[in-house]
Short mmCIF file of C-alpha atoms and ligand atoms in Angstrom, two decimals:
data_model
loop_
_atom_site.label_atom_id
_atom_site.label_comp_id
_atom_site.label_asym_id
_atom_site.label_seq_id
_atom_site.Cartn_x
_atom_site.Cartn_y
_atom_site.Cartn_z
CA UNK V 10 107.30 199.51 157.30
CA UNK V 11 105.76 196.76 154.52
CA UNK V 12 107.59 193.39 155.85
CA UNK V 13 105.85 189.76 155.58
CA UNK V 14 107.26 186.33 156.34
CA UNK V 15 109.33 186.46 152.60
CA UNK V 16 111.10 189.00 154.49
CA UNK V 17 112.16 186.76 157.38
CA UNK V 18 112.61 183.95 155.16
CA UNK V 19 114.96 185.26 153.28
CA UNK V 20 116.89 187.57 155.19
CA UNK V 21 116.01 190.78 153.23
CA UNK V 22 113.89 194.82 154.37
CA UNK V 23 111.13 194.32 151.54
CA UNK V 24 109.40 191.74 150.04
CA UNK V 25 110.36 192.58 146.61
CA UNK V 26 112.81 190.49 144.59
CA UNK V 27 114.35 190.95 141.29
CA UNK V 28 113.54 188.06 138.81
CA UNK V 29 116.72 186.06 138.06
CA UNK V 30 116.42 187.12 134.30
CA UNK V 31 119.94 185.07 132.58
CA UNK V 32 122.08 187.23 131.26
CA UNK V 33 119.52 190.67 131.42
CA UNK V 34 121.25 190.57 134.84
CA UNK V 35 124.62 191.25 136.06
CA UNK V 36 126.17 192.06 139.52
CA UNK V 37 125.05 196.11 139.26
CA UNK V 38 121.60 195.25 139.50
CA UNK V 39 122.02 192.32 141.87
CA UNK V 40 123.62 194.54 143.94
CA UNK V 41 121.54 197.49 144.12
CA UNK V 42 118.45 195.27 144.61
CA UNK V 43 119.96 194.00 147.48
CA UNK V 44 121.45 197.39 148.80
CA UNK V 45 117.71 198.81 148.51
CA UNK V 46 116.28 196.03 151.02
CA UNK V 47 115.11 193.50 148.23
CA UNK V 48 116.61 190.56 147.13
CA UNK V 49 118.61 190.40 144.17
CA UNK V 50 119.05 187.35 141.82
CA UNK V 51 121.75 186.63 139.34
CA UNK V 52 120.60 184.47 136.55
CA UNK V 53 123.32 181.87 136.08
CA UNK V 54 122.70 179.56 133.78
CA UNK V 55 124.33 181.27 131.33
CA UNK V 56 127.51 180.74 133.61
CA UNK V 57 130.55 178.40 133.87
CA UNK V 58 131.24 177.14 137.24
CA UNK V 59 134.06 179.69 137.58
CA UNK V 60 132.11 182.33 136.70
CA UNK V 61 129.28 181.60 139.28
CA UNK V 62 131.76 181.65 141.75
CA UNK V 63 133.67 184.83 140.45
CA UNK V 64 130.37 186.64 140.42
CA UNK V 65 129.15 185.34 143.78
CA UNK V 66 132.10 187.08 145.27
CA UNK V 67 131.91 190.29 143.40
CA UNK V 68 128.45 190.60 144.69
CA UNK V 69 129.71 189.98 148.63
CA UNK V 70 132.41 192.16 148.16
CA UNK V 71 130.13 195.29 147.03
CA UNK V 72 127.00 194.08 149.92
CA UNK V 73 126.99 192.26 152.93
CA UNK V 74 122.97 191.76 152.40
CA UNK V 75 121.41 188.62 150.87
CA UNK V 76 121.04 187.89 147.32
CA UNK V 77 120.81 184.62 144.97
CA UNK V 78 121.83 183.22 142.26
CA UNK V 79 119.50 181.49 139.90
CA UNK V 80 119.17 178.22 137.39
CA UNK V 81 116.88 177.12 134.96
CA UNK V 82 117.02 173.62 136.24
CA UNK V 83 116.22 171.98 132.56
CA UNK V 84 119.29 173.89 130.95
CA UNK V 85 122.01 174.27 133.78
CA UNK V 86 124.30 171.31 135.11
CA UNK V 87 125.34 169.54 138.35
CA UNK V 88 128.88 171.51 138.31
CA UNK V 89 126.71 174.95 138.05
CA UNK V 90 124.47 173.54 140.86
CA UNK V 91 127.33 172.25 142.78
CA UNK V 92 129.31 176.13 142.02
CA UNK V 93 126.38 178.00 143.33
CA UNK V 94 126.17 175.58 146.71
CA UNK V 95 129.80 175.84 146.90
CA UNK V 96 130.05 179.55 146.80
CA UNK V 97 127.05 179.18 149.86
CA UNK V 98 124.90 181.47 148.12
CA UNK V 99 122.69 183.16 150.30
CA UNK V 100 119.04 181.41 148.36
CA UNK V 101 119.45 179.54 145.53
CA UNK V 102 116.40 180.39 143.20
CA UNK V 103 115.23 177.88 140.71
CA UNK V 104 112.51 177.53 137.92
CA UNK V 105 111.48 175.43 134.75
CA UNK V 106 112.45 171.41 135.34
CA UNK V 107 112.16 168.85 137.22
CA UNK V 108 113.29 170.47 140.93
CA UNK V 109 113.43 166.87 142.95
CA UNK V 110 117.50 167.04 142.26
CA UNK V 111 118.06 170.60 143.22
CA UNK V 112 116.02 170.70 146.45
CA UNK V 113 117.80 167.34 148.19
CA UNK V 114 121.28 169.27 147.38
CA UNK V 115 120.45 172.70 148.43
CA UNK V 116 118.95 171.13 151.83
CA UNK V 117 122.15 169.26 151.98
CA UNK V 118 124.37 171.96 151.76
CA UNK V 119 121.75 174.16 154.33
CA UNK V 120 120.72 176.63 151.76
CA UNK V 121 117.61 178.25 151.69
CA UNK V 122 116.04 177.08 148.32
CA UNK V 123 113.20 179.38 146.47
CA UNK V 124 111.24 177.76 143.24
CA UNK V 125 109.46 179.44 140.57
CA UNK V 126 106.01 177.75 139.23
CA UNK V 127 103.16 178.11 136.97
CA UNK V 128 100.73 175.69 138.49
CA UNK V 129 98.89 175.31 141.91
CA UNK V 130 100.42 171.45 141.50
CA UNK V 131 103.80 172.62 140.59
CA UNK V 132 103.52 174.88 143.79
CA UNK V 133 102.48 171.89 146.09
CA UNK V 134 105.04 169.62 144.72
CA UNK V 135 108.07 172.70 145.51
CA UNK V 136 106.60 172.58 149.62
CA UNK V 137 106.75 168.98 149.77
CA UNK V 138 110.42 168.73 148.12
CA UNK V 139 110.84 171.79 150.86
CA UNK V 140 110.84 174.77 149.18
CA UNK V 141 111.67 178.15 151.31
CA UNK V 142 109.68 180.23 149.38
CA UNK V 143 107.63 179.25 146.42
CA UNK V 144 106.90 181.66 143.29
CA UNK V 145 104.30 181.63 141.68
CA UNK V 146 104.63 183.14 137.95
CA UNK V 147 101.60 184.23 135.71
CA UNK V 148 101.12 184.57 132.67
CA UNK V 149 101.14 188.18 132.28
CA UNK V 150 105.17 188.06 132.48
CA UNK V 151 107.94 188.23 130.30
CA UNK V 152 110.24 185.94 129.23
CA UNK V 153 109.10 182.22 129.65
CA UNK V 154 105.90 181.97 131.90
CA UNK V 155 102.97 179.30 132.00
CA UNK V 156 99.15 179.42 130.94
CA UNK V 157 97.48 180.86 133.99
CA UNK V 158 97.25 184.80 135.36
CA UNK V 159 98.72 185.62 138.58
CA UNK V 160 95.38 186.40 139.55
CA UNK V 161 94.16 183.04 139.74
CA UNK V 162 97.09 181.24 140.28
CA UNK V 163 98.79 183.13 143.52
CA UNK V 164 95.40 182.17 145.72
CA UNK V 165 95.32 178.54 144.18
CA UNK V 166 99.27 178.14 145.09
CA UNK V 167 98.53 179.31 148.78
CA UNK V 168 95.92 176.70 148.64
CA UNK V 169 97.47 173.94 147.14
CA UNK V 170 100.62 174.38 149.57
CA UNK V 171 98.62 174.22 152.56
CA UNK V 172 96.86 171.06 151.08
CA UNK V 173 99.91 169.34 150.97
CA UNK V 174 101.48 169.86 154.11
CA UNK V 175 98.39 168.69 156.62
CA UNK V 176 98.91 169.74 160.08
CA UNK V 177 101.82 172.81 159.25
CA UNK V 178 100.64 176.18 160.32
CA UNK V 179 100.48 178.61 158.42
CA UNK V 180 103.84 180.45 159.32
CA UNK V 181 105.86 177.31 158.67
CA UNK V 182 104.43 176.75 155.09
CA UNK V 183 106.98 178.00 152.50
CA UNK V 184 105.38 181.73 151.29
CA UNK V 185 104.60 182.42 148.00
CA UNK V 186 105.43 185.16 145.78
CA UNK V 187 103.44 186.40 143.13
CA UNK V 188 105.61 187.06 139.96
CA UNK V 189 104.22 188.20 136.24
CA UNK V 190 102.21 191.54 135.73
CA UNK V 191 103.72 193.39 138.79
CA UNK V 192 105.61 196.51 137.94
CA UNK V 193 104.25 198.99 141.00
CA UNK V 194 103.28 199.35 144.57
CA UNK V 195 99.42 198.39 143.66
CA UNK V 196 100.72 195.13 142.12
CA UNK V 197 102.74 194.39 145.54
CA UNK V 198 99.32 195.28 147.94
CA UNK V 199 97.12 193.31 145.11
CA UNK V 200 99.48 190.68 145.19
CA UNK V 201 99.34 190.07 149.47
CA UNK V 202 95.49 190.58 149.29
CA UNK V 203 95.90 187.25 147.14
CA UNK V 204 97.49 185.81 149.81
CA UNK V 205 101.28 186.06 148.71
CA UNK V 206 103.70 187.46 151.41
CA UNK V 207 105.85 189.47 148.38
CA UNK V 208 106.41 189.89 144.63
CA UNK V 209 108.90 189.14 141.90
CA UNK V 210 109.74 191.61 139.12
CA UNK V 211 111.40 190.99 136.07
CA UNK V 212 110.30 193.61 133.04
CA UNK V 213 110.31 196.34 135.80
CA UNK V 214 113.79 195.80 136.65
CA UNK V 215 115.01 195.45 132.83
CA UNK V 216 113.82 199.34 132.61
CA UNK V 217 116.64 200.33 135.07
CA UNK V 218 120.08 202.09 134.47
CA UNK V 219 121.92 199.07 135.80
CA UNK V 220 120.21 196.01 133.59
CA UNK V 221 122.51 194.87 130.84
CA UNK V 222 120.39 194.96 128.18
CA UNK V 223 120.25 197.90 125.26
CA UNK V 224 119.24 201.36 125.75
CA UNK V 225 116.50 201.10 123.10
CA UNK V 226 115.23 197.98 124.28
CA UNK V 227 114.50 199.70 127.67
CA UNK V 228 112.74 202.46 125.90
CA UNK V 229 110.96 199.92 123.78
CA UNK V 230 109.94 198.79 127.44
CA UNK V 231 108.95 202.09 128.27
CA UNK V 232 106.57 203.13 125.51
CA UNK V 233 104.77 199.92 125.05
CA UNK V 234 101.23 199.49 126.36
CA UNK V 235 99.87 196.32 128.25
CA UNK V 236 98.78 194.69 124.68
CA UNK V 237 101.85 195.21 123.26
CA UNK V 238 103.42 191.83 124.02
CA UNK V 239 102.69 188.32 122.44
CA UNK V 240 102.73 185.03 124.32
CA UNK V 241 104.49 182.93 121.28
CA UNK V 242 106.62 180.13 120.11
CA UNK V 243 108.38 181.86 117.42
CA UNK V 244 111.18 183.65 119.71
CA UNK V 245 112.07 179.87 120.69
CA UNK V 246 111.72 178.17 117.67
CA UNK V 247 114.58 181.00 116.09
CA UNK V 248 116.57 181.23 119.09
CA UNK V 249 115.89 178.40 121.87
CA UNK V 250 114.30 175.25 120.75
CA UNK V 251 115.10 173.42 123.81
CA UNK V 252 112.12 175.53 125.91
CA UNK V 253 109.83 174.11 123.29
CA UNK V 254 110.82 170.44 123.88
CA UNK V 255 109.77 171.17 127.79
CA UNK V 256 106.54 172.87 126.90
CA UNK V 257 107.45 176.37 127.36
CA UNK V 258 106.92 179.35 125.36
CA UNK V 259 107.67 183.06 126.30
CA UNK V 260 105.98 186.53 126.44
CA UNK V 261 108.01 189.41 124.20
CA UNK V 262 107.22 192.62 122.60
CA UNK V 263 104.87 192.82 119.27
CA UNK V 264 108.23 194.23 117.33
CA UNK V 265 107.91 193.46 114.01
CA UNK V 266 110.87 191.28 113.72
CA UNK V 267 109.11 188.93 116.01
CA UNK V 268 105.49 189.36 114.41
CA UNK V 269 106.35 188.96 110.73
CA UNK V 270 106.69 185.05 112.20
CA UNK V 271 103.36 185.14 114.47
CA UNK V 272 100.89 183.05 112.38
CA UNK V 273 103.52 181.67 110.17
CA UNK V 274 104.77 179.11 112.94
CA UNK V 275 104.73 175.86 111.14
CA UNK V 276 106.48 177.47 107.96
CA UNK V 277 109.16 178.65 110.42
CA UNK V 278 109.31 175.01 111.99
CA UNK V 279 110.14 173.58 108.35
CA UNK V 280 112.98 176.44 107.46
CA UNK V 281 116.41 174.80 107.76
CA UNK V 282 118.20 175.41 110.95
CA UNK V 283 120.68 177.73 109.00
CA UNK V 284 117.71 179.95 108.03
CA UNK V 285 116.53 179.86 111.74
CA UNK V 286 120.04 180.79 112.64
CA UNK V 287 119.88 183.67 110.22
CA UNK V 288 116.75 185.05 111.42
CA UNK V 289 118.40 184.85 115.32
CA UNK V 290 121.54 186.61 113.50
CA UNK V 291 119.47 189.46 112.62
CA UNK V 292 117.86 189.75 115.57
CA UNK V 293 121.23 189.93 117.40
CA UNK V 294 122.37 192.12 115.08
CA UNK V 295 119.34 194.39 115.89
CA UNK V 296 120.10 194.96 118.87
CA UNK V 297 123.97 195.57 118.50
CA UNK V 298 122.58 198.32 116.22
CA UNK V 299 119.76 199.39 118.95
CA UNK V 300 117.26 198.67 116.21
CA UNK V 301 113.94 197.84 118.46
CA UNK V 302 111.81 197.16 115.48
CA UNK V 303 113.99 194.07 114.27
CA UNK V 304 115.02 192.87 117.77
CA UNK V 305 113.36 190.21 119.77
CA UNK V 306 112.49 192.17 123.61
CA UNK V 307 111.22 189.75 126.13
CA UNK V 308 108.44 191.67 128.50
CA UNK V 309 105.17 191.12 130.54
CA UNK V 310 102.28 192.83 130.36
CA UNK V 311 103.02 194.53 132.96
CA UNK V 312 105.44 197.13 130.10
CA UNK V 313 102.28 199.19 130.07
CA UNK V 314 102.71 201.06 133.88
CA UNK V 315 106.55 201.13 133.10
CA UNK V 316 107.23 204.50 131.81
CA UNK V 317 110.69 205.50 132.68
CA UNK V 318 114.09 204.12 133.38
CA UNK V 319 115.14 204.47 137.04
CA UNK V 320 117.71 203.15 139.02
CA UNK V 321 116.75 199.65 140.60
CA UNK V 322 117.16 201.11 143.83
CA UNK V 323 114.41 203.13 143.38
CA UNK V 324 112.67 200.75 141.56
CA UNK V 325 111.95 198.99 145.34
CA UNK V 326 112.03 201.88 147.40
CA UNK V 327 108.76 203.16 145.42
CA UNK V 328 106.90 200.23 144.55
CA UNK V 329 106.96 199.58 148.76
CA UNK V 330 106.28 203.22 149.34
CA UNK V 331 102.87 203.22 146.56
CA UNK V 332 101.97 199.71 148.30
CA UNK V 333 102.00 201.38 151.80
CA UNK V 334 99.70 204.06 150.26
CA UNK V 335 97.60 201.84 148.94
CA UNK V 336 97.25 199.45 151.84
CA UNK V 337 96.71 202.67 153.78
CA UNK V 338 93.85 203.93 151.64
CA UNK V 339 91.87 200.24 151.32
CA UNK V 340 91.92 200.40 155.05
CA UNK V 341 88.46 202.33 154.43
CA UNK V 342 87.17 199.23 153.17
CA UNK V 343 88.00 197.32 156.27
CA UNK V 344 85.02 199.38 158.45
CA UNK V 345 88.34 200.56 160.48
C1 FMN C 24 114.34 188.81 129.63
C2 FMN C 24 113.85 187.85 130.67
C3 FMN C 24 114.63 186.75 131.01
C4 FMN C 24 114.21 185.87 131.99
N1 FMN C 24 115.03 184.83 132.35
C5 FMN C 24 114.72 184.07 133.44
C6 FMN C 24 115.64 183.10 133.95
O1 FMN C 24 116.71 182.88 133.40
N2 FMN C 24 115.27 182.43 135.06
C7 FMN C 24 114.08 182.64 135.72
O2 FMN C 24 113.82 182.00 136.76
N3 FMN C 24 113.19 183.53 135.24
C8 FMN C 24 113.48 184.26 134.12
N4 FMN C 24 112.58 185.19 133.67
C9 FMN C 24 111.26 185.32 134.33
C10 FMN C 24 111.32 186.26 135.54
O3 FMN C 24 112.04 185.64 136.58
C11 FMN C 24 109.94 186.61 136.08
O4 FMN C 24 109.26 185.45 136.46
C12 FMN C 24 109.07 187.37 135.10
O5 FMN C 24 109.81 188.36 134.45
C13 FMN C 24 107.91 187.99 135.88
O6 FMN C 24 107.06 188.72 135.05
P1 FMN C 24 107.23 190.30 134.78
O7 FMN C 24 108.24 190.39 133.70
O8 FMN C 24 105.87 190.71 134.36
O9 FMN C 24 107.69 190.95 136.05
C14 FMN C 24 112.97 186.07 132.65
C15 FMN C 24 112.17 187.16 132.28
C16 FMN C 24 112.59 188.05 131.32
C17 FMN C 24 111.72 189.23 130.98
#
């Protein structure tokens, strides 16, 4: 059976963890992540206190296995921090702000603390504060992700961390785990030939029966190619300014309700925010209606191997099962 250190870490069968993707989550898919031997993450930023805490105990009582609940640190507060620590969630997954804060309270409260980066530096700075398990997320994802590929950036992450903590072996540095591009099995064995010890997946686990997001935008998923997404500003600058004013921009699908604004980026700065509004209206609308043209879809790259929806159950039973194969087969290459 596949299991690295992530798996130890963390508690879990496989080192494959759902991405903790706000409210394209929800306790289903949490749940059957976990149930399937992966970790599953609820994104909670989206949450009240009282709801972190309600959903942290709808998830125990449907799984005894480990699972986490996740903040974006620049856009949650101290009472969601101080919900999810109270509620002793099994790993409390971070990403995107300053993590200093959120590391000295989750070691406080003893839980096991897991931060997402896009930078080797980023990735060195998460193992000093103490980090469990670092991710590191290219730029081949969806939703918001940083400038460099997960090709480059996993090995330079396992570099940096053992840079910065001289004198720790190896199996007491935090492991990383490569997130952004991976939808399959060959994505997980690629991904620990880097040097990771597991993977994240986010657009993979949006094409599932239990994500909570429309039918057609799972389809949209589904028929898209690998160039069919746009790294962009507009989807912020309608909807979410705020990931603009920490340098962040996000991956989505070339629909054209998002490309009709892809080149016209400075006129759509100038509109009025009740025009910007409007524009984020429609969108909405859109996908009330399951119109996938006008909707905004945030997706990696990685849309192009997804071709169906399954349950996210299966999602981690077969991306471990192709990764065995594959490990299996480059075994030829090892002169074994
Ligand atoms: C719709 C969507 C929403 C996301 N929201 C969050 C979030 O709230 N917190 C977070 O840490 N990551 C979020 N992410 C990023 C994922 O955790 C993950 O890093 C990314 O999806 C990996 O790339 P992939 O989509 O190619 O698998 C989101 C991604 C998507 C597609």
């Amino acid at each position: 059976m596949l299991t690295t250190r992530v798996c130890d870490v963390l508690g879990i069968e496989h080192p494959v963890i759902l991405g903790g993707m706000g409210s394209a989550t929800n306790v289903d898919l949490v749940v059957a992540v976990s149930e399937a031997g992966g970790l599953g993450v609820l994104g909670a930023t989206g949450l009240s206190p009282d709801q972190i805490r309600d959903s942290a105990a709808q998830i125990r009582a449907r799984t005894s296995r480990p699972f986490g609940l996740n903040l974006l640190i620049a856009f949650t507060t101290g009472e969601q921090l101080d919900a999810c620590l109270q509620a002793r969630v099994p790993v409390l997954s971070t990403a995107w702000g300053d993590p200093a804060a959120y590391a000295a309270r989750a070691q406080e409260a003893g839980v096991t603390w897991m931060h997402m980066v896009q930078t080797a530096a980023q990735a060195a700075e998460a193992a000093r504060l103490g980090a469990a398990v670092v991710v590191a997320q290219g730029h081949e994802g969806g939703g918001h992700v940083g400038e460099v590929s997960t090709l480059p950036l996993v090995p330079a992450a396992v570099d940096a961390i053992a840079a910065a903590l001289p004198g720790v072996p190896q199996e007491q540095r935090p492991p990383v785990v490569a997130a952004g591009g991976i939808a399959d099995g060959r994505g997980l064995a690629a991904a620990l030939a880097l040097g990771a010890a597991g993977v994240l997946l986010g657009t993979r686990f949006l094409a599932t029966h239990e994500a909570p997001i429309p039918d057609a935008a799972k389809r949209a998923i589904c028929a898209a190619s690998e160039a069919d997404t746009v790294f962009t500003p507009v989807v912020d600058l309608v909807q979410r300014p705020g990931w603009l004013e920490i340098g962040a921009q996000c991956r989505a699908l070339r629909t054209p309700g998002v490309m009709e604004w892809v080149g016209r980026e400075a006129e759509l700065r100038q509109l009025p925010e009740e025009e910007r509004h409007a524009i984020g209206a429609r969108w909405s609308q859109a996908r009330q209606e399951g119109d996938t043209d006008a909707m905004a879809i945030l997706a990696g790259e990685d849309s192009g191997l997804i071709h169906e929806v399954l349950p996210a159950g299966e999602v981690v039973r077969r991306v471990v099962a192709e990764a065995e194969d594959v490990l299996r087969a480059l075994r030829r290459y090892g002169g074994a």
